[in-house]
PDB file of C-alpha atoms in Angstrom:
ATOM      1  CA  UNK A 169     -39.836  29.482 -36.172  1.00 58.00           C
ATOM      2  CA  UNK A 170     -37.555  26.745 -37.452  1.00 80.00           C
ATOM      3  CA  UNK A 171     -37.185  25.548 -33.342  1.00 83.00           C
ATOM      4  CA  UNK A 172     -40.932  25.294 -33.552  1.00 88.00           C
ATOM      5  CA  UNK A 173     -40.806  23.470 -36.532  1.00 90.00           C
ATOM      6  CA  UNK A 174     -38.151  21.393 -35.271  1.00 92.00           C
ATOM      7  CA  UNK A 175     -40.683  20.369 -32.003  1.00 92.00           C
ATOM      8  CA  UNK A 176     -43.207  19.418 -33.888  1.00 94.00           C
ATOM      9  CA  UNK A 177     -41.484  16.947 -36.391  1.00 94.00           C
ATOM     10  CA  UNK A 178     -40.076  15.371 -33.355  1.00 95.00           C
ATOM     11  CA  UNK A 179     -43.212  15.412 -31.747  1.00 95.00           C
ATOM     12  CA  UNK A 180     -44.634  13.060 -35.084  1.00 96.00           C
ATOM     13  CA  UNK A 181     -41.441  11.191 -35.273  1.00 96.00           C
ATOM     14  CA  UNK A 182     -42.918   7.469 -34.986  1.00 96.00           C
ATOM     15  CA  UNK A 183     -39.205   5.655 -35.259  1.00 97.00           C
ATOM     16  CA  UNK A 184     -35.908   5.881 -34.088  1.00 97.00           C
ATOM     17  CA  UNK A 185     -34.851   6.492 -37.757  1.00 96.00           C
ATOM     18  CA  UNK A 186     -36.733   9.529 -38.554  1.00 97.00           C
ATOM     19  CA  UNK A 187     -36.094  10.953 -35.086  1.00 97.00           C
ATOM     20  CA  UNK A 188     -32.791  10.434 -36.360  1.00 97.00           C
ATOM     21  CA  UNK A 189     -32.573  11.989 -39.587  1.00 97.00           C
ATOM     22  CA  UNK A 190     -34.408  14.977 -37.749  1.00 97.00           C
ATOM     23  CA  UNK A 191     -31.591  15.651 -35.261  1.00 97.00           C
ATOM     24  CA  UNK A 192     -28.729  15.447 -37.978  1.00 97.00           C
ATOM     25  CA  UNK A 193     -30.587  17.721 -40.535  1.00 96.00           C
ATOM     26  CA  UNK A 194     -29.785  20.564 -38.071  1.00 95.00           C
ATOM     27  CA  UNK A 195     -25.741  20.190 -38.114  1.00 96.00           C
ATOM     28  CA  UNK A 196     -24.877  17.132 -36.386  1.00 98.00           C
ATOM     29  CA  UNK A 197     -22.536  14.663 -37.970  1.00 97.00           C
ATOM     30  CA  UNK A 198     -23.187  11.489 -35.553  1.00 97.00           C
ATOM     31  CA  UNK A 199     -25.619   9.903 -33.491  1.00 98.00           C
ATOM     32  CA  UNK A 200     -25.714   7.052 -31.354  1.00 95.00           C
ATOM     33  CA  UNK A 201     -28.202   5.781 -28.474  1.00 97.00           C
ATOM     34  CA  UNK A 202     -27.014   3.971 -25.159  1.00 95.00           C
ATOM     35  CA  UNK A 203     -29.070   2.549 -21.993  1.00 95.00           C
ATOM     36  CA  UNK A 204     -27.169   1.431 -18.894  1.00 92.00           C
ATOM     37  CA  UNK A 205     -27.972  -1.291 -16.673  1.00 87.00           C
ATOM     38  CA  UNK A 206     -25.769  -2.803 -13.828  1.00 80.00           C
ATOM     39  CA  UNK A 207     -23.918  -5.785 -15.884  1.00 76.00           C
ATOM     40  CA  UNK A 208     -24.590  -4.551 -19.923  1.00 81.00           C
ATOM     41  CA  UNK A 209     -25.343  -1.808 -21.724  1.00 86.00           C
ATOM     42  CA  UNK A 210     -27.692  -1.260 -25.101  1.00 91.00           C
ATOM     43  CA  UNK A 211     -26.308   0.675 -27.725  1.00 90.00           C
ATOM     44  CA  UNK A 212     -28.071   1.898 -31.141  1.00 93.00           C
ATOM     45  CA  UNK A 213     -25.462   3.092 -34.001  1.00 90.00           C
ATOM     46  CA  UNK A 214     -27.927   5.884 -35.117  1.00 93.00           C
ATOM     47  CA  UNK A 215     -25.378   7.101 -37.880  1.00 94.00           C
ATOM     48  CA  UNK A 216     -21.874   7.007 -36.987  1.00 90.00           C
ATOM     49  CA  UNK A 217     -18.624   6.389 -38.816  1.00 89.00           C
ATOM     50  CA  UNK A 218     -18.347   2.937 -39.258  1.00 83.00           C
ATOM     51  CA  UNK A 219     -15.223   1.098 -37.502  1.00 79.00           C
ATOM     52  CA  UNK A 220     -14.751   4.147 -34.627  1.00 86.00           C
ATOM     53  CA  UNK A 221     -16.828   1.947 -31.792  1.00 79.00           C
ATOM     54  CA  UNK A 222     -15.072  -1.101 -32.844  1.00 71.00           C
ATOM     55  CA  UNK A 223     -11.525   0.635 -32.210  1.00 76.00           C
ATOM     56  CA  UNK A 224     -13.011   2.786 -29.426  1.00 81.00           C
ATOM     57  CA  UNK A 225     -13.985  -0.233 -27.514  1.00 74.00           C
ATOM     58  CA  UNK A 226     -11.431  -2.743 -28.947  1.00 64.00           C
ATOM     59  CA  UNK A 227      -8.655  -1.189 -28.116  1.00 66.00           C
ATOM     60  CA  UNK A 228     -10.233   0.242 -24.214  1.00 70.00           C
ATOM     61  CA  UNK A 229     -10.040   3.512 -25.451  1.00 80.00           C
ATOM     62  CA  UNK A 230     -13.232   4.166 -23.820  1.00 82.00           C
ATOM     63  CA  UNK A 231     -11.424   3.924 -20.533  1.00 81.00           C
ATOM     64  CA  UNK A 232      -9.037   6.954 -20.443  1.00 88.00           C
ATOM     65  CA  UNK A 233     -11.715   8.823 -22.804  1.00 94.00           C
ATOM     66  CA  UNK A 234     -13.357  12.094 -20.660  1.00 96.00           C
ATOM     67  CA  UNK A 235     -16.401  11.699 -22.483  1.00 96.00           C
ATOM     68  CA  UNK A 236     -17.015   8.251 -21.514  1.00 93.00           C
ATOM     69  CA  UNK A 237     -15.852   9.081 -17.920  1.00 93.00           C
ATOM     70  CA  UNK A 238     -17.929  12.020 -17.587  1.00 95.00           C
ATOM     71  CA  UNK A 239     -20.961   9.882 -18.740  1.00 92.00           C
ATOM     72  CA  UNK A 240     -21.092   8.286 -15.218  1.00 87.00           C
ATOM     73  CA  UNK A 241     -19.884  11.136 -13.320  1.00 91.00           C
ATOM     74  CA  UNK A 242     -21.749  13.699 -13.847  1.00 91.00           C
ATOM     75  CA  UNK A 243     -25.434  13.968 -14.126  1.00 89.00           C
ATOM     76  CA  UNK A 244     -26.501  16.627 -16.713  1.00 94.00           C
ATOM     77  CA  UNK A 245     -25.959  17.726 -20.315  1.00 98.00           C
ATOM     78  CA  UNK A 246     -22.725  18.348 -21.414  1.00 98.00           C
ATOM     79  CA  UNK A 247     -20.624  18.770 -24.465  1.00 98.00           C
ATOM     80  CA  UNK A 248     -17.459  16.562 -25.359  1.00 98.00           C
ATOM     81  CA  UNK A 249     -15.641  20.225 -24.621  1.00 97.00           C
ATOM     82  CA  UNK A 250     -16.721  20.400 -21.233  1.00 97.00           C
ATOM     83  CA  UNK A 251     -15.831  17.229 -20.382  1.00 97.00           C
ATOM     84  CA  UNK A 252     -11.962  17.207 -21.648  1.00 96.00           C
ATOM     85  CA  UNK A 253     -11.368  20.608 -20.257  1.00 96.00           C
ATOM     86  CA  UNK A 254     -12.218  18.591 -16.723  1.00 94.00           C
ATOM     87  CA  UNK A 255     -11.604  15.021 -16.717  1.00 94.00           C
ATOM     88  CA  UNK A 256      -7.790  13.750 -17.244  1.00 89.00           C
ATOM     89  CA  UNK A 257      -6.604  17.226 -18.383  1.00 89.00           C
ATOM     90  CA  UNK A 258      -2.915  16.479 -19.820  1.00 87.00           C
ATOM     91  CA  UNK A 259      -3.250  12.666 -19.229  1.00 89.00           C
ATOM     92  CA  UNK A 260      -1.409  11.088 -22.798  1.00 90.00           C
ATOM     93  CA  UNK A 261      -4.154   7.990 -23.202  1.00 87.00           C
ATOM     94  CA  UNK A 262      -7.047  10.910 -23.123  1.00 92.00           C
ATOM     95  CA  UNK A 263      -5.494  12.601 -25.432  1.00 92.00           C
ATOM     96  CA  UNK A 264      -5.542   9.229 -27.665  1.00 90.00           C
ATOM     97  CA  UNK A 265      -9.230   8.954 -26.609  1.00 92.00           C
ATOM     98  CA  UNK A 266      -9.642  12.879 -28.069  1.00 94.00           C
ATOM     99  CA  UNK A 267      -7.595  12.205 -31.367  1.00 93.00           C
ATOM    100  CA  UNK A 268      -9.880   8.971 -32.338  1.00 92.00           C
ATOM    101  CA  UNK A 269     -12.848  10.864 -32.320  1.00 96.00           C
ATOM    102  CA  UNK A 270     -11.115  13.492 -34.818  1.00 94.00           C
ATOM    103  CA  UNK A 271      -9.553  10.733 -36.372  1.00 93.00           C
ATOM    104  CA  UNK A 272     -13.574   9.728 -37.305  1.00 93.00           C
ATOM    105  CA  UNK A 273     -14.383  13.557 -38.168  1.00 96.00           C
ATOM    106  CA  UNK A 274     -16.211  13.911 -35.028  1.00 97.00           C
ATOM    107  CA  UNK A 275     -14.216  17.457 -33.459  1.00 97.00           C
ATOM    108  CA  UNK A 276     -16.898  17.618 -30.509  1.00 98.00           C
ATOM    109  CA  UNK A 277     -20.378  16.239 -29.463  1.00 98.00           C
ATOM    110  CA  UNK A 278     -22.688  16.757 -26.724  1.00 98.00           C
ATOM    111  CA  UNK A 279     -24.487  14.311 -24.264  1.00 98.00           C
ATOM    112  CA  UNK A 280     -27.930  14.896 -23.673  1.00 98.00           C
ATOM    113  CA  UNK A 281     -29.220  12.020 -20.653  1.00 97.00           C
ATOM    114  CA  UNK A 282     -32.675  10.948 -20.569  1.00 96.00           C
ATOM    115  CA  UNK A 283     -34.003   7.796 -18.651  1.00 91.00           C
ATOM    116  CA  UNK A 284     -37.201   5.689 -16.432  1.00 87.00           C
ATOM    117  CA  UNK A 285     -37.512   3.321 -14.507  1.00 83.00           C
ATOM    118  CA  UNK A 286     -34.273   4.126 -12.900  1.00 86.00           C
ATOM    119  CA  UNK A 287     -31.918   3.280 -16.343  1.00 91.00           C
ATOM    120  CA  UNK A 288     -30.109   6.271 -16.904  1.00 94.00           C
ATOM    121  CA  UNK A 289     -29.944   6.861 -21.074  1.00 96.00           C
ATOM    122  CA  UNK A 290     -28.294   8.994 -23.396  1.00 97.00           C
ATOM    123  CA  UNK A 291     -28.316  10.672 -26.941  1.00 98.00           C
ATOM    124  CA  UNK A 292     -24.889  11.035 -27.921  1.00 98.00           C
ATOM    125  CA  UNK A 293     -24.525  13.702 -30.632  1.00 98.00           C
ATOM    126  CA  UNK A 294     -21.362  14.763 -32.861  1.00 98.00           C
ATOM    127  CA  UNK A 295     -20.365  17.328 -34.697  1.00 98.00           C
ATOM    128  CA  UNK A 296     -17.330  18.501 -37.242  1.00 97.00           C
ATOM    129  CA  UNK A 297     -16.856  21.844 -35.711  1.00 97.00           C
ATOM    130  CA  UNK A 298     -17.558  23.455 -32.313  1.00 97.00           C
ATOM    131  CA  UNK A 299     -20.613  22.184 -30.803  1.00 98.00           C
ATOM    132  CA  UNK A 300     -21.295  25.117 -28.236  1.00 97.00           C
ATOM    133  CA  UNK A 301     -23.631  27.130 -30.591  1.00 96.00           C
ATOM    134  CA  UNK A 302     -25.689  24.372 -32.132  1.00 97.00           C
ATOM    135  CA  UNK A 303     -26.402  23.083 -28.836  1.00 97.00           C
ATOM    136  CA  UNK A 304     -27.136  26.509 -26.956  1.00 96.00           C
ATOM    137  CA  UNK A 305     -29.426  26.899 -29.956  1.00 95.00           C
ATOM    138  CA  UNK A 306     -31.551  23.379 -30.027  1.00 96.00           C
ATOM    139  CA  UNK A 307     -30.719  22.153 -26.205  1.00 96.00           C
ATOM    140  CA  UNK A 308     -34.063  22.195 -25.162  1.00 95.00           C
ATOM    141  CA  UNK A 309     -35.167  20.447 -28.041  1.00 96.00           C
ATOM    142  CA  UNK A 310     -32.432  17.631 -28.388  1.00 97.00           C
ATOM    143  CA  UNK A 311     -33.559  16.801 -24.566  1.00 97.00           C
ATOM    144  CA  UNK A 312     -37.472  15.987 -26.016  1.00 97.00           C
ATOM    145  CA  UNK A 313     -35.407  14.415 -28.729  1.00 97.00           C
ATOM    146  CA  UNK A 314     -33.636  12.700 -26.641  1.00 98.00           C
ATOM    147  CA  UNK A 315     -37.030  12.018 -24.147  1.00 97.00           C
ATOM    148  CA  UNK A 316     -37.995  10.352 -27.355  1.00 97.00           C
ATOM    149  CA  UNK A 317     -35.805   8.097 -28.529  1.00 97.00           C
ATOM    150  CA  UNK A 318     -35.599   6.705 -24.870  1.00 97.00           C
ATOM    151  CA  UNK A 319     -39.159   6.031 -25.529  1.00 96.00           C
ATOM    152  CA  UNK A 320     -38.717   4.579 -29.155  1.00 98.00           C
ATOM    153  CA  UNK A 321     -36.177   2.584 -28.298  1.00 97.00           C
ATOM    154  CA  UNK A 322     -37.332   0.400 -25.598  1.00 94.00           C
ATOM    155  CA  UNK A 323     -36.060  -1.753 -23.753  1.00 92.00           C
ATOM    156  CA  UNK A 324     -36.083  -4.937 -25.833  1.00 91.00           C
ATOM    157  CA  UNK A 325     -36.061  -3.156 -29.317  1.00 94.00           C
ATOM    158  CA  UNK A 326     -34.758  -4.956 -31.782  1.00 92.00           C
ATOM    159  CA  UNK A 327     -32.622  -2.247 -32.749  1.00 93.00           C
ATOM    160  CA  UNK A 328     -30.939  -2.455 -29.583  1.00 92.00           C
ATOM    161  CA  UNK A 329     -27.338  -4.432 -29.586  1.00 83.00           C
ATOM    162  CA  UNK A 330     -26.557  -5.674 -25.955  1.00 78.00           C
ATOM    163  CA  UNK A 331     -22.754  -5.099 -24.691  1.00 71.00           C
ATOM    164  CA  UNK A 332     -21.047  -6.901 -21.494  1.00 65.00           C
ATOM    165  CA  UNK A 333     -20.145  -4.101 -19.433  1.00 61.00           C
ATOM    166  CA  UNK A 334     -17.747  -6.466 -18.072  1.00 58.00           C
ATOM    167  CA  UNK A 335     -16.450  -7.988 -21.303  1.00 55.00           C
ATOM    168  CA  UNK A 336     -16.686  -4.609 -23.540  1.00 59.00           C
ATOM    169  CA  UNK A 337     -12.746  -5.315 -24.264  1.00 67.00           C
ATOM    170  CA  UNK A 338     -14.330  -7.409 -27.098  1.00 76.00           C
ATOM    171  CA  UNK A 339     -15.739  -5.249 -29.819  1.00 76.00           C
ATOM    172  CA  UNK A 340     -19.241  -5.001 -30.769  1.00 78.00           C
ATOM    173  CA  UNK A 341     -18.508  -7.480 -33.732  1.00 87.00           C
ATOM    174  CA  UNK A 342     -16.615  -9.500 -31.737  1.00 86.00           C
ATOM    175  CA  UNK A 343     -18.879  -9.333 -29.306  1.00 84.00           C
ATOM    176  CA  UNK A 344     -22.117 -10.728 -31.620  1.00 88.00           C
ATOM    177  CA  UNK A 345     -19.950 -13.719 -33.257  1.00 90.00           C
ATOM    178  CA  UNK A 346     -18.962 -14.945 -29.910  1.00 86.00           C
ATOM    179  CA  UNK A 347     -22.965 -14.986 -29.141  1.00 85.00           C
ATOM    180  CA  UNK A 348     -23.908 -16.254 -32.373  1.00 88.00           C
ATOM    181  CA  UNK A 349     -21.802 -18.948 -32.170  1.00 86.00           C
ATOM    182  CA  UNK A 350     -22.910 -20.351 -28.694  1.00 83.00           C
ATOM    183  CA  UNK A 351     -26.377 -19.749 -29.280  1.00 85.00           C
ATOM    184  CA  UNK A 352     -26.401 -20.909 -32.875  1.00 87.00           C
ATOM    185  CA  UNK A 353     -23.507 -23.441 -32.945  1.00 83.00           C
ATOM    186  CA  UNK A 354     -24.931 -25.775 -36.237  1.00 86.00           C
ATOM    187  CA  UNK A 355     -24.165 -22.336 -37.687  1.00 88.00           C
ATOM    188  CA  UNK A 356     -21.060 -23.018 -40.669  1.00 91.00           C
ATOM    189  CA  UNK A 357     -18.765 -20.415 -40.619  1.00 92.00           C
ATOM    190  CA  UNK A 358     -19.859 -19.246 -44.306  1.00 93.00           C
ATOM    191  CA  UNK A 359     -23.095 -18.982 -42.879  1.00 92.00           C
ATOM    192  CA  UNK A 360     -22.163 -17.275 -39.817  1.00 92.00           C
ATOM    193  CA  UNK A 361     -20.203 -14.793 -41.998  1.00 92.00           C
ATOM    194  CA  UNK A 362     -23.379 -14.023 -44.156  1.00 92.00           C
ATOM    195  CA  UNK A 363     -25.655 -13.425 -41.274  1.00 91.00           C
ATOM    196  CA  UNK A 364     -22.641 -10.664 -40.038  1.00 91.00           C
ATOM    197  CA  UNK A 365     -22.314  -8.989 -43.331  1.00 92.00           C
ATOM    198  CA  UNK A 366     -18.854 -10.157 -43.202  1.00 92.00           C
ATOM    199  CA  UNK A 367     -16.264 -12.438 -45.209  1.00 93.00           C
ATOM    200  CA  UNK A 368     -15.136 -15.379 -43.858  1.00 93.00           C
ATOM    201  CA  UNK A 369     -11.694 -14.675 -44.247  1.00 94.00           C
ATOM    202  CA  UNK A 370     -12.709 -11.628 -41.704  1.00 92.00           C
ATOM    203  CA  UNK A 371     -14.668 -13.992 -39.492  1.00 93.00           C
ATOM    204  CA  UNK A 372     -11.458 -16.286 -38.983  1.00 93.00           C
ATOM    205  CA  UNK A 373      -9.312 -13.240 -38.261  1.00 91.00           C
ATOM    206  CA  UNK A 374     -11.788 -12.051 -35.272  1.00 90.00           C
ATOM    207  CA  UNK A 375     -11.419 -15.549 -33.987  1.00 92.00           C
ATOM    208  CA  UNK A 376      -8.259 -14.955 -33.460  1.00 88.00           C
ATOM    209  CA  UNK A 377      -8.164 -11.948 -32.273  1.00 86.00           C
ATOM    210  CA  UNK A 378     -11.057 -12.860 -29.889  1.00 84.00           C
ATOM    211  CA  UNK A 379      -8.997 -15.592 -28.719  1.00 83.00           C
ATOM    212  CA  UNK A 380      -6.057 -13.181 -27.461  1.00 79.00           C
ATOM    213  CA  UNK A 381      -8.037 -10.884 -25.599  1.00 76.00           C
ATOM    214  CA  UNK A 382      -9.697 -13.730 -23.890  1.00 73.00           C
ATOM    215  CA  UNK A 383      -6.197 -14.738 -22.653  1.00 70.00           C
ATOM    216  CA  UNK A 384      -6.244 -18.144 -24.281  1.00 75.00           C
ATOM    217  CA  UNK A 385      -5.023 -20.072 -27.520  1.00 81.00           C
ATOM    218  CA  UNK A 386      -8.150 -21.140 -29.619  1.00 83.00           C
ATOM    219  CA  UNK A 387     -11.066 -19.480 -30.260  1.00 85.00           C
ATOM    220  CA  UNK A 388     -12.760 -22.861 -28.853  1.00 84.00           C
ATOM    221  CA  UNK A 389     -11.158 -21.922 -25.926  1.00 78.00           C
ATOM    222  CA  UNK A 390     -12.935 -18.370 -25.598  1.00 80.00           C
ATOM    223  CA  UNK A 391     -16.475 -20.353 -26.006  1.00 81.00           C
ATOM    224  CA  UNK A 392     -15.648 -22.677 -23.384  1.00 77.00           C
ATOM    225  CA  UNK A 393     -14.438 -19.609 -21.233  1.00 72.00           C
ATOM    226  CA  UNK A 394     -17.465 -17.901 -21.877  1.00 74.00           C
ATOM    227  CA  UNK A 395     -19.582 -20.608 -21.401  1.00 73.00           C
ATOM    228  CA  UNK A 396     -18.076 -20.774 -18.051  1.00 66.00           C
ATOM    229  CA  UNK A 397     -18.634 -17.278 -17.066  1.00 63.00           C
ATOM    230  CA  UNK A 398     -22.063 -17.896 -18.053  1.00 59.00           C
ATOM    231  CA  UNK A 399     -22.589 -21.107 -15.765  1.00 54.00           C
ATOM    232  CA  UNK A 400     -21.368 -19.117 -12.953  1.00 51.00           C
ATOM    233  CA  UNK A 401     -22.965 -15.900 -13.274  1.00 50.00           C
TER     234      UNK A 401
END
């Protein structure tokens, strides 16, 4: 009864929110949305804990991580689990990759794909505990929920954040200022810092760091790289 009760509120869910709030009320601790094209990828922060995709990414975590990997590997459901008792089994930087996402309370997850028009999707679940029950109990389900937020969040949303597959070394902070500040350049930096929800003193010290991981000495110097990359893409 509470399955079929589950259905249907998913079934009246008209945004990505309460879609959201509908998945976690049954156990899950996390939930983010991503869509993959060939160069960038969108990503929705559904309710995660906040600073684990800037360190995930930031630090190319994501790289040695088997739940990443398995995300373009393999194409059906699977939980976090599955995925490290397969992909770099005994490989040190995984096991980095595994401790973050404990490190953020998140002990295991599952990966439910959706997709059209040939962009693969997926809902990207967490939990605090084993996930292997929940998800045996609710898997068909979180794949309508799943069908749903694919459809909820179209392409386009503004919910949506855009990240460079190519340049995801930059987190999805740094990521936005370095956008903001070519397309908006009349922007001042207290203004800049408002619009990010951030102070400025934080603002100056992702310039910096910016600056590093794009291999030169200013944070000038990153916009004129990226503009670059830009003119020749």
């Amino acid at each position: 009864m509470k399955e079929l009760k589950f259905v249907q509120d998913i079934l009246q869910a008209e945004t990505p929110g309460e879609t959201s709030d509908l998945i976690l009320n049954v156990g899950f601790n996390g939930l983010f949305f991503q869509r993959w094209y060939p160069d960038i990828m969108d990503n929705w922060e559904g309710h995660l804990a906040e600073g684990f995709q800037e360190h995930y990414y930031a630090a190319q975590i994501y790289r040695f991580c088997p739940v990443a990997r398995a995300i373009h590997q393999w194409h059906r459901n699977y939980t976090f689990a599955e995925a490290r008792r397969s992909i770099l089994v005994g490989n040190e930087q995984a096991k980095l990759a595994d401790s973050l996402w404990k490190f953020f309370g998140m002990e295991d997850g599952v990966v439910v794909f959706s997709g059209r028009c040939n962009l693969k999707s997926a809902l990207i679940l967490t939990t605090d505990r084993p996930v292997e029950e929940l998800y045996q109990k609710y898997s068909g389900v979180l794949a309508l929920a799943a069908d749903k937020l694919d459809k909820q969040l179209y392409p386009g949303h503004t919910l949506l954040r855009q990240l460079s597959r190519e340049n995801i070394t930059l987190s999805p902070i740094q990521q936005k200022i370095l956008k903001l500040q070519i397309n908006q350049p009349e922007l001042s930096n207290a203004a800049m810092a408002e619009m990010l929800g951030i102070s400025v003193n934080t603002l100056f010290s992702h310039h910096k760091k910016i600056a590093k991981k794009e291999g030169v000495t200013t944070f000038t110097g990153a916009i004129i790289k990226q503009l670059h990359k830009n003119t020749s893409d």
